[in-house]
mmCIF file of C-alpha atoms in Angstrom:
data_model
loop_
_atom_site.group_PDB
_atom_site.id
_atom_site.type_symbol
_atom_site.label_atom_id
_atom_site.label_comp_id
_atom_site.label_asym_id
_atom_site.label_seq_id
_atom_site.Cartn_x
_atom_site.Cartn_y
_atom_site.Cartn_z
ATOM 1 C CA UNK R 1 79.163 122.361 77.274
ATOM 2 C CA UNK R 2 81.977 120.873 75.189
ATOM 3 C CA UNK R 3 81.353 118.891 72.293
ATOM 4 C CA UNK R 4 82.083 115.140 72.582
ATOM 5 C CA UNK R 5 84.862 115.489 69.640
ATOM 6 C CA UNK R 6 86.635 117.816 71.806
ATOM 7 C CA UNK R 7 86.683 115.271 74.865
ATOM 8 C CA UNK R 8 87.941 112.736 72.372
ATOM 9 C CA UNK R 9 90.540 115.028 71.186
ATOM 10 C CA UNK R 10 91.694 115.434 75.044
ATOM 11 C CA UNK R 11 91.876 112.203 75.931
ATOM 12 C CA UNK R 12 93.811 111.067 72.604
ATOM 13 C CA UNK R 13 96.386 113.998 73.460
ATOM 14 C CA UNK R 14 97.249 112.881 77.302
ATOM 15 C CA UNK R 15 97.157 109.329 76.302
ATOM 16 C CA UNK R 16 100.151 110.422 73.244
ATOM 17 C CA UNK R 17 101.314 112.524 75.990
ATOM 18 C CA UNK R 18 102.054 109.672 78.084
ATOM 19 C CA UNK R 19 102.637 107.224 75.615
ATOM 20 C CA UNK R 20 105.898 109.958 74.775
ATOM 21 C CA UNK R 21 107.180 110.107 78.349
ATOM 22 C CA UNK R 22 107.242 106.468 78.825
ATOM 23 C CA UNK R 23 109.241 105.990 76.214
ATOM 24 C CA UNK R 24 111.556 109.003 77.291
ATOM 25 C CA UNK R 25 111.755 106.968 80.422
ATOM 26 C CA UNK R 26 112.518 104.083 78.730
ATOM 27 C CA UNK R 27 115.501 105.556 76.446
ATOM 28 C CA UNK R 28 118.717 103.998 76.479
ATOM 29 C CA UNK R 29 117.133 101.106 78.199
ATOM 30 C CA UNK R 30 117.896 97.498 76.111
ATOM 31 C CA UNK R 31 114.420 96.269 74.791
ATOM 32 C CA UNK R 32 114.919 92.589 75.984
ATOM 33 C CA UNK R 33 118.284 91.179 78.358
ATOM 34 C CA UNK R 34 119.090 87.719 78.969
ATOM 35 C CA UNK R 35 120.258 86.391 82.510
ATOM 36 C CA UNK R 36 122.809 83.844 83.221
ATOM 37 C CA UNK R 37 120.147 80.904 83.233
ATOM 38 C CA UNK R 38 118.843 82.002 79.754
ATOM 39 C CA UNK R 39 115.822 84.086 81.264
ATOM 40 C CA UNK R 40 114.590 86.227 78.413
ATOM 41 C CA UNK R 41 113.063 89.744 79.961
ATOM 42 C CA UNK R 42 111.289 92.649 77.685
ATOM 43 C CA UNK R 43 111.749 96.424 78.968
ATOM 44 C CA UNK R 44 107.893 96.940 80.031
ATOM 45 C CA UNK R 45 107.587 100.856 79.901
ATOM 46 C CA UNK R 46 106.043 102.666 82.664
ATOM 47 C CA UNK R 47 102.249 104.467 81.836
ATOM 48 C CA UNK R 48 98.822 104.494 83.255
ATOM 49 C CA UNK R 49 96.235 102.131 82.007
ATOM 50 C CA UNK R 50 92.662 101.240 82.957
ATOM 51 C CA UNK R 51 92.391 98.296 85.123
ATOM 52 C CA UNK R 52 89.906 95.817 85.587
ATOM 53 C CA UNK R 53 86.822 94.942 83.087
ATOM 54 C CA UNK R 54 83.556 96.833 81.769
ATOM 55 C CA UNK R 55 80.218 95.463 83.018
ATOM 56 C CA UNK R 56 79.188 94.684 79.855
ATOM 57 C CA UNK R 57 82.640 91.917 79.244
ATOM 58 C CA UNK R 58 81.195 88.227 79.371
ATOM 59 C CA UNK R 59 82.811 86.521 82.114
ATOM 60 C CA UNK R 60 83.256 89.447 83.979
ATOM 61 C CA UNK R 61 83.344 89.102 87.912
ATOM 62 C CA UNK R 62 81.923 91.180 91.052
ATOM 63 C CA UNK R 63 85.790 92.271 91.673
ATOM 64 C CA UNK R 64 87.113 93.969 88.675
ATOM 65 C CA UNK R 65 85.841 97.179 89.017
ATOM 66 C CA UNK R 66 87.718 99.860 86.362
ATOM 67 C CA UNK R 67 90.028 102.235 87.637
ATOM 68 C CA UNK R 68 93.431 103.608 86.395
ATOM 69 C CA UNK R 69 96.284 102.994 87.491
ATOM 70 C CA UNK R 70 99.522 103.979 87.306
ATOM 71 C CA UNK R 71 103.065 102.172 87.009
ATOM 72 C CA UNK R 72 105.593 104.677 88.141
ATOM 73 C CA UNK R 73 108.429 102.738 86.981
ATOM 74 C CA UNK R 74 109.867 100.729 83.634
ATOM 75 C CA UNK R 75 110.677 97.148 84.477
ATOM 76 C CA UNK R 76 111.878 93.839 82.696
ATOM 77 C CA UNK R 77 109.401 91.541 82.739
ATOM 78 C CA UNK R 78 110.182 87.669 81.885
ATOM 79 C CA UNK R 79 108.926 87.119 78.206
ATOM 80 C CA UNK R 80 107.736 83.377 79.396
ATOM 81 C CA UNK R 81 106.576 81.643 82.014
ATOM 82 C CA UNK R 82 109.401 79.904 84.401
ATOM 83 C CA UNK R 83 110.209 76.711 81.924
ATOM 84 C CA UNK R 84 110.845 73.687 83.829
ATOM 85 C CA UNK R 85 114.711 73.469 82.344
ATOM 86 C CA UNK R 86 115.157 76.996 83.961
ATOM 87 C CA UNK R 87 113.543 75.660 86.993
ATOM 88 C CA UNK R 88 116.117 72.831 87.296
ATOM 89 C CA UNK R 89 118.962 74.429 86.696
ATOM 90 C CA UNK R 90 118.463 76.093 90.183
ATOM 91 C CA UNK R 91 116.436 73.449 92.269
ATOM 92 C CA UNK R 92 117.073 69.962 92.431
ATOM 93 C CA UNK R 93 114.252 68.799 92.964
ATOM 94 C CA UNK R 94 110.786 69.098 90.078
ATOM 95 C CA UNK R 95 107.576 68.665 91.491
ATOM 96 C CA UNK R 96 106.327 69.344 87.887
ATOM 97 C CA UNK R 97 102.946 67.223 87.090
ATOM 98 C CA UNK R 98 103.888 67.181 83.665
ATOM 99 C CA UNK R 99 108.109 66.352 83.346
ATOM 100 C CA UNK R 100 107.339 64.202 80.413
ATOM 101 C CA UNK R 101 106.565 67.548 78.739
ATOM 102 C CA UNK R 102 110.240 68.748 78.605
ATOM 103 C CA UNK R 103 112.511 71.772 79.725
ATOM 104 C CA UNK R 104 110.752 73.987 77.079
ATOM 105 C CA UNK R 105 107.174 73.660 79.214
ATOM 106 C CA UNK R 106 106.127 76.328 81.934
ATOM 107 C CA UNK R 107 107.134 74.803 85.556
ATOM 108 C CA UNK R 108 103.894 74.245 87.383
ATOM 109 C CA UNK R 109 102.647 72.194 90.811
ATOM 110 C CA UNK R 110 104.793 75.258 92.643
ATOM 111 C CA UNK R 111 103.281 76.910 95.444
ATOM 112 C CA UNK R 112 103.665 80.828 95.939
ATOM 113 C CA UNK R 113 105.871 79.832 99.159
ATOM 114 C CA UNK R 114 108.195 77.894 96.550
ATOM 115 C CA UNK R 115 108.244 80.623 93.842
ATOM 116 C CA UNK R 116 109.743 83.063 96.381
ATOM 117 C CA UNK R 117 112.058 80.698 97.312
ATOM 118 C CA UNK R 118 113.537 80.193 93.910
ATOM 119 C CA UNK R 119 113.613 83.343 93.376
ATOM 120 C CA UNK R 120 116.099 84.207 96.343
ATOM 121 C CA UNK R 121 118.170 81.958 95.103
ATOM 122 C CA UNK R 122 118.314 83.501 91.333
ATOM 123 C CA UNK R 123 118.834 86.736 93.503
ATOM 124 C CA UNK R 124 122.287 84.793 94.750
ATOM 125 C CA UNK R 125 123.036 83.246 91.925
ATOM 126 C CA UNK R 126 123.271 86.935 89.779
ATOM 127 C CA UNK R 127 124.352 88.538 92.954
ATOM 128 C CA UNK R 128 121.221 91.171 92.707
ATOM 129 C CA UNK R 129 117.862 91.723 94.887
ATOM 130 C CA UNK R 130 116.080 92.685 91.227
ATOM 131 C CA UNK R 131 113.994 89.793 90.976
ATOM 132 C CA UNK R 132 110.553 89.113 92.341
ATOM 133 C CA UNK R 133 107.305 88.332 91.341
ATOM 134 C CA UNK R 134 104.966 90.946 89.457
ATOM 135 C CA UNK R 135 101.989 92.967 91.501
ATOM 136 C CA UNK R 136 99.221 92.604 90.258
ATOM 137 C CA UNK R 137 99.036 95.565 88.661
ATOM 138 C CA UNK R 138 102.376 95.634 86.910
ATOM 139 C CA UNK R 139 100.593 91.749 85.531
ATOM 140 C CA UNK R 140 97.597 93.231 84.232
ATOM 141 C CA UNK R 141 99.532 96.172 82.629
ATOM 142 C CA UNK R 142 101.539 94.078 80.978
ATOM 143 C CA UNK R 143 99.646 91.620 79.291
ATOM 144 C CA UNK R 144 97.284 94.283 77.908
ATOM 145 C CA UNK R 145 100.275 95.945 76.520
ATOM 146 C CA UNK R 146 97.872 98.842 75.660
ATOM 147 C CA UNK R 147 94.796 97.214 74.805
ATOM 148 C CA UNK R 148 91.307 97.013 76.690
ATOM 149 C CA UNK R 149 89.657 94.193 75.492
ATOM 150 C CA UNK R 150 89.176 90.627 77.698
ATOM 151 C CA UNK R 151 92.343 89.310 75.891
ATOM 152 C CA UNK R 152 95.062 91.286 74.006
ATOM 153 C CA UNK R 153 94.369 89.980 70.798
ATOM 154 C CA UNK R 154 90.558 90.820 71.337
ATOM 155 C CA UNK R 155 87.221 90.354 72.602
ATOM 156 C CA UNK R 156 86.081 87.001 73.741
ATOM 157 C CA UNK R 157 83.815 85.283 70.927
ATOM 158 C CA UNK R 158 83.075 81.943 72.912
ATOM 159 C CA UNK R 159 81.890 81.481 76.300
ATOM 160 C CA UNK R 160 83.206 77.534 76.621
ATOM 161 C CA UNK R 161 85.788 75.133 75.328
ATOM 162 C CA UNK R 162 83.794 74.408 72.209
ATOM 163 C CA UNK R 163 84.015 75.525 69.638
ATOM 164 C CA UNK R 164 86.860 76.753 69.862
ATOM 165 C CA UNK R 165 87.950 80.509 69.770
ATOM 166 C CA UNK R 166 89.160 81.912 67.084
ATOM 167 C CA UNK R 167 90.747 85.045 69.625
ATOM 168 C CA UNK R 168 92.476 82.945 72.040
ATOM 169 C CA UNK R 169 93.422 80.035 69.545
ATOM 170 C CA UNK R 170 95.995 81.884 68.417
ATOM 171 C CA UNK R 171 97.302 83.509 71.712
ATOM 172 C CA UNK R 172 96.635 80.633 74.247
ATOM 173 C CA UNK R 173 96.632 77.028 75.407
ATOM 174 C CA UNK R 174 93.108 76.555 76.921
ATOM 175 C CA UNK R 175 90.647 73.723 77.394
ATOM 176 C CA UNK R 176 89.605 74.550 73.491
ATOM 177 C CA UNK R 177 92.835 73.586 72.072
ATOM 178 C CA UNK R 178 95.494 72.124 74.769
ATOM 179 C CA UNK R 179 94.403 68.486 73.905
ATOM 180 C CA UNK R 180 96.026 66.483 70.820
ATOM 181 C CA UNK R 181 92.837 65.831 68.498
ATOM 182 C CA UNK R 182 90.050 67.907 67.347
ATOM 183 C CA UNK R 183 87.994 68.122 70.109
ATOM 184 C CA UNK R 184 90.875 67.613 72.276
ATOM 185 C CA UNK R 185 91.152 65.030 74.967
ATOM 186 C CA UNK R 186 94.112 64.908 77.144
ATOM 187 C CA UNK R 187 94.643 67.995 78.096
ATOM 188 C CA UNK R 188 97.904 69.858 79.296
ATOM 189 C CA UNK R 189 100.546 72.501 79.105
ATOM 190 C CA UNK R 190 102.451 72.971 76.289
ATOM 191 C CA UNK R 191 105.962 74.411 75.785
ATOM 192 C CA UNK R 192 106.499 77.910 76.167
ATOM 193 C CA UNK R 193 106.367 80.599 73.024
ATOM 194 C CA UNK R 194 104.026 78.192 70.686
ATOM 195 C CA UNK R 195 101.438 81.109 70.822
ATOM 196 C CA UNK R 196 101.496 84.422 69.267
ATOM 197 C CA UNK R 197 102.963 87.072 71.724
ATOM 198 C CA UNK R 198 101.740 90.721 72.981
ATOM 199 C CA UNK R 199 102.012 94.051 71.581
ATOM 200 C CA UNK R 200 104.931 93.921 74.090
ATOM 201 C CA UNK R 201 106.581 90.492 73.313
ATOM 202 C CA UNK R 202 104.562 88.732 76.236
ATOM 203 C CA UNK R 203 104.031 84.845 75.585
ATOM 204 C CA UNK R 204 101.588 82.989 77.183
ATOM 205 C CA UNK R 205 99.943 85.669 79.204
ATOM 206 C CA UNK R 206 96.441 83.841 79.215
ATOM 207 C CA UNK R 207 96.636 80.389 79.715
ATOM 208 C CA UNK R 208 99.191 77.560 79.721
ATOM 209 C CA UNK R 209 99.779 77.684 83.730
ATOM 210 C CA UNK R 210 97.858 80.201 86.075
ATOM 211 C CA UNK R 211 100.900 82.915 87.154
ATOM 212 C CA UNK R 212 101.281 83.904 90.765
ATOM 213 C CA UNK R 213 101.757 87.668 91.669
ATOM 214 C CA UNK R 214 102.739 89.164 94.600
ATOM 215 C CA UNK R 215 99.851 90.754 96.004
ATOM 216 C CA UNK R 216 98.018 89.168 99.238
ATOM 217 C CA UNK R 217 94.634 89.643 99.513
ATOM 218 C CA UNK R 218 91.291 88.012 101.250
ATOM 219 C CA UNK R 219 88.687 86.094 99.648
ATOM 220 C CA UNK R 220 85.905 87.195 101.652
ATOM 221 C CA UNK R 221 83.229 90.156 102.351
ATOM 222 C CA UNK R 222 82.851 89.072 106.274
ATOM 223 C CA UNK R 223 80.857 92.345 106.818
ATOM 224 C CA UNK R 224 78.971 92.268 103.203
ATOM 225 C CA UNK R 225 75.096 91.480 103.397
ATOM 226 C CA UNK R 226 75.686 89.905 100.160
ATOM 227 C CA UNK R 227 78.834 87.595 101.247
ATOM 228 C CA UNK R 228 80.508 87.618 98.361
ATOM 229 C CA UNK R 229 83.808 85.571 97.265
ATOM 230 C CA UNK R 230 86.719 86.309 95.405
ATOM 231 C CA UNK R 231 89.843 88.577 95.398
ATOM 232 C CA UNK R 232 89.245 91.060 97.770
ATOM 233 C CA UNK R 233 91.956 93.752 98.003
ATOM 234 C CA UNK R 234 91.833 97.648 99.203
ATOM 235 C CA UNK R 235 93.967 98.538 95.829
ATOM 236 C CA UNK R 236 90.992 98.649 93.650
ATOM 237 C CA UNK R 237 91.009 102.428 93.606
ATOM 238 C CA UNK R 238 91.010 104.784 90.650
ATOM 239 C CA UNK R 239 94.143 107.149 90.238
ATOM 240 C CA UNK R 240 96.030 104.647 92.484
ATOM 241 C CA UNK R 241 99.911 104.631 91.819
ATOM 242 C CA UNK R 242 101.804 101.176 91.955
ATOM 243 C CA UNK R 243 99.382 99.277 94.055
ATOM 244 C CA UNK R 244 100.666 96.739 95.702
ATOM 245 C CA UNK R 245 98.338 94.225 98.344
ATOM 246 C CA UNK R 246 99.862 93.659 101.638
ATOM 247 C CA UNK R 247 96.757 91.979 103.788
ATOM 248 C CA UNK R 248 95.652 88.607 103.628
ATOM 249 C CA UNK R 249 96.490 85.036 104.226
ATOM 250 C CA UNK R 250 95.523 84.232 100.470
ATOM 251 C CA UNK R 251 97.944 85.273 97.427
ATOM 252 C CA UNK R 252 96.610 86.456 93.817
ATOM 253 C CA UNK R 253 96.972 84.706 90.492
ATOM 254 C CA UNK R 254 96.297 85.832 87.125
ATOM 255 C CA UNK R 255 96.474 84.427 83.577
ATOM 256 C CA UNK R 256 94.403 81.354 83.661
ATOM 257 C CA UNK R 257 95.289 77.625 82.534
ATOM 258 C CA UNK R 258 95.417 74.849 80.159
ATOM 259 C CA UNK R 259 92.360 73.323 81.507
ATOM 260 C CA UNK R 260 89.872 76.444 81.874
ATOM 261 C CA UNK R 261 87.703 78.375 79.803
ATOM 262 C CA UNK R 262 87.727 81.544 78.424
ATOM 263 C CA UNK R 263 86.519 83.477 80.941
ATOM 264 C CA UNK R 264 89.138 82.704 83.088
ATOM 265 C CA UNK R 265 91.737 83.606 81.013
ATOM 266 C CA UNK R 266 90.852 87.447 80.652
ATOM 267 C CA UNK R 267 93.663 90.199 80.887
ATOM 268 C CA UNK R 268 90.269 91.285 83.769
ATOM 269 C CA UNK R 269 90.579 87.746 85.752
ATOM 270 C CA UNK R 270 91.465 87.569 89.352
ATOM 271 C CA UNK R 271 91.874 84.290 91.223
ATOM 272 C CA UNK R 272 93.682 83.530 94.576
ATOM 273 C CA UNK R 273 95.123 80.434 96.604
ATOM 274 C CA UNK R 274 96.901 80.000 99.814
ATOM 275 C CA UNK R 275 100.522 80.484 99.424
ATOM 276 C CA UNK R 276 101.165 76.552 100.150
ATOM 277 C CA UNK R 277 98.915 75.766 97.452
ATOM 278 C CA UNK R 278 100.045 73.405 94.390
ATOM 279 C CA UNK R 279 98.350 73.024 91.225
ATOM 280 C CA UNK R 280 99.316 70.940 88.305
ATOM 281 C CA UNK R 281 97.679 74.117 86.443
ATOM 282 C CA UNK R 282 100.071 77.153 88.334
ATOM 283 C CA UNK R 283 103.392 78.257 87.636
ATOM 284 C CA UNK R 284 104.899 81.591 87.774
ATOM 285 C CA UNK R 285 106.856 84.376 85.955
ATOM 286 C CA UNK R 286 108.704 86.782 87.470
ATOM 287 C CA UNK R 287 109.859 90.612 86.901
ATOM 288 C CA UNK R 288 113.155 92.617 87.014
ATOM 289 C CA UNK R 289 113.631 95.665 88.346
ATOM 290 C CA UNK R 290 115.694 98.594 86.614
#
């Protein structure tokens, strides 16, 4: 039987190994471009990561079973959420909750049918079919930007919006802090990169606005004895490469919200919606592909 430091020693070695030929991928690629309507993306280099959550992660859910993954492919993946000025410079019409909150805040009250929709026509406007929405996958990858805890600046220390948490105070506008006094009252989005970013340059990965992805997916076990709700998707598999949900008549979200507690805002957290569905809590970001 091998000692456990030798098993440490292997896994430290193909995680290097990897870490090395993602960035060979990534070579010659430009860290960060900006698009004609000022979109800021970050070169997000491909790997393998472990998704989903330990059983022992407060907050944790029935549905986010660890597995690894891997992303195939490098992408660009829009430092922000959509703003609301990049939003109209596109559509003419803002069906943001919140317009009193300016150009610099994340566009939200947009339904996954709306999203796509706005993204066909930055598509036309660039002349490319690059852009879309993120899978799932390529989300969660990205906001952990190497890490494994419930949010990439750590573990979770508080289980509600007060007190607040120390962790996601300084990454996130949640229900402990997205107020203006001390508790806060009125709460709501705030602009865009006010938080401290990712390993990666992400902003506002948990909270601010809930992000649609492009995965479908159900939100029922019809043939479980136990019934359970939630995301339910047939990508949940370990060694999986690129997964990407194609049944359902319910779309994933990920990131968590303005309004919501800690536990929703895990890297681990899946929610879903119909795709006509508007919140004043859900926007969207979107990806690039090389």
């Amino acid at each position: 039987m091998r000692p456990p430091q030798f098993e440490k020693s292997i896994l430290f070695l193909l995680m290097l190994l990897l870490s090395l030929l993602a960035a060979q991928t990534s070579a010659g690629k430009n860290k960060t471009i900006t698009n004609k309507l000022g979109m800021t993306f970050v070169l997000i280099p491909a790997g393998k990561f472990v998704m989903g959550s330990p059983e022992t992660e407060p907050g944790r859910d029935w549905n986010e079973m660890l597995h690894t993954v891997t992303i195939s492919k490098s992408f660009y993946m829009q430092e922000t959420e959509v703003t609301q000025g990049q939003w109209n410079a596109l559509v003419e019409e803002n069906p943001s909750a919140f317009k009193d909150c300016g150009a610099a805040c994340p566009m939200d009250t947009v339904s996954w049918n709306q999203c796509m929709q706005f993204i066909s026509f930055l598509n036309q406007y660039e002349k490319t079919t690059k852009y879309r929405l993120p899978t799932e996958a390529e989300w969660e990858y990205a906001c952990r930007a190497g890490t494994a805890t419930a949010f990439y600046g750590g573990n979770m220390t508080e289980d509600g919006c007060t007190p607040v948490d120390p962790v996601l105070d300084a990454i996130a506008w949640y229900c402990g802090n997205s107020g203006y006094k001390n508790p806060p009252d009125v709460l709501r989005p705030h602009p865009v990169k006010t938080k401290e970013p990712n390993a990666w340059g992400l902003y506002d990965m948990h909270g601010n606005v809930q992000e649609w992805c492009l995965d479908f997916c159900k939100w029922r076990e019809i043939w479980s004895f136990k019934g359970r709700t939630g995301v339910i998707t047939s990508t949940y598999k370990n060694n999986i490469v690129d997964p990407l949900s194609k049944t359902g008549d319910h779309r994933v979200f990920r990131g968590g919200a303005w309004h919501q507690p800690p536990g929703f805002l895990r890297s681990a957290n899946r929610g879903y919606y119909k795709p006509v569905a508007k919140r004043n809590s859900l926007g969207f970001r979107i990806v690039k592909e090389l």
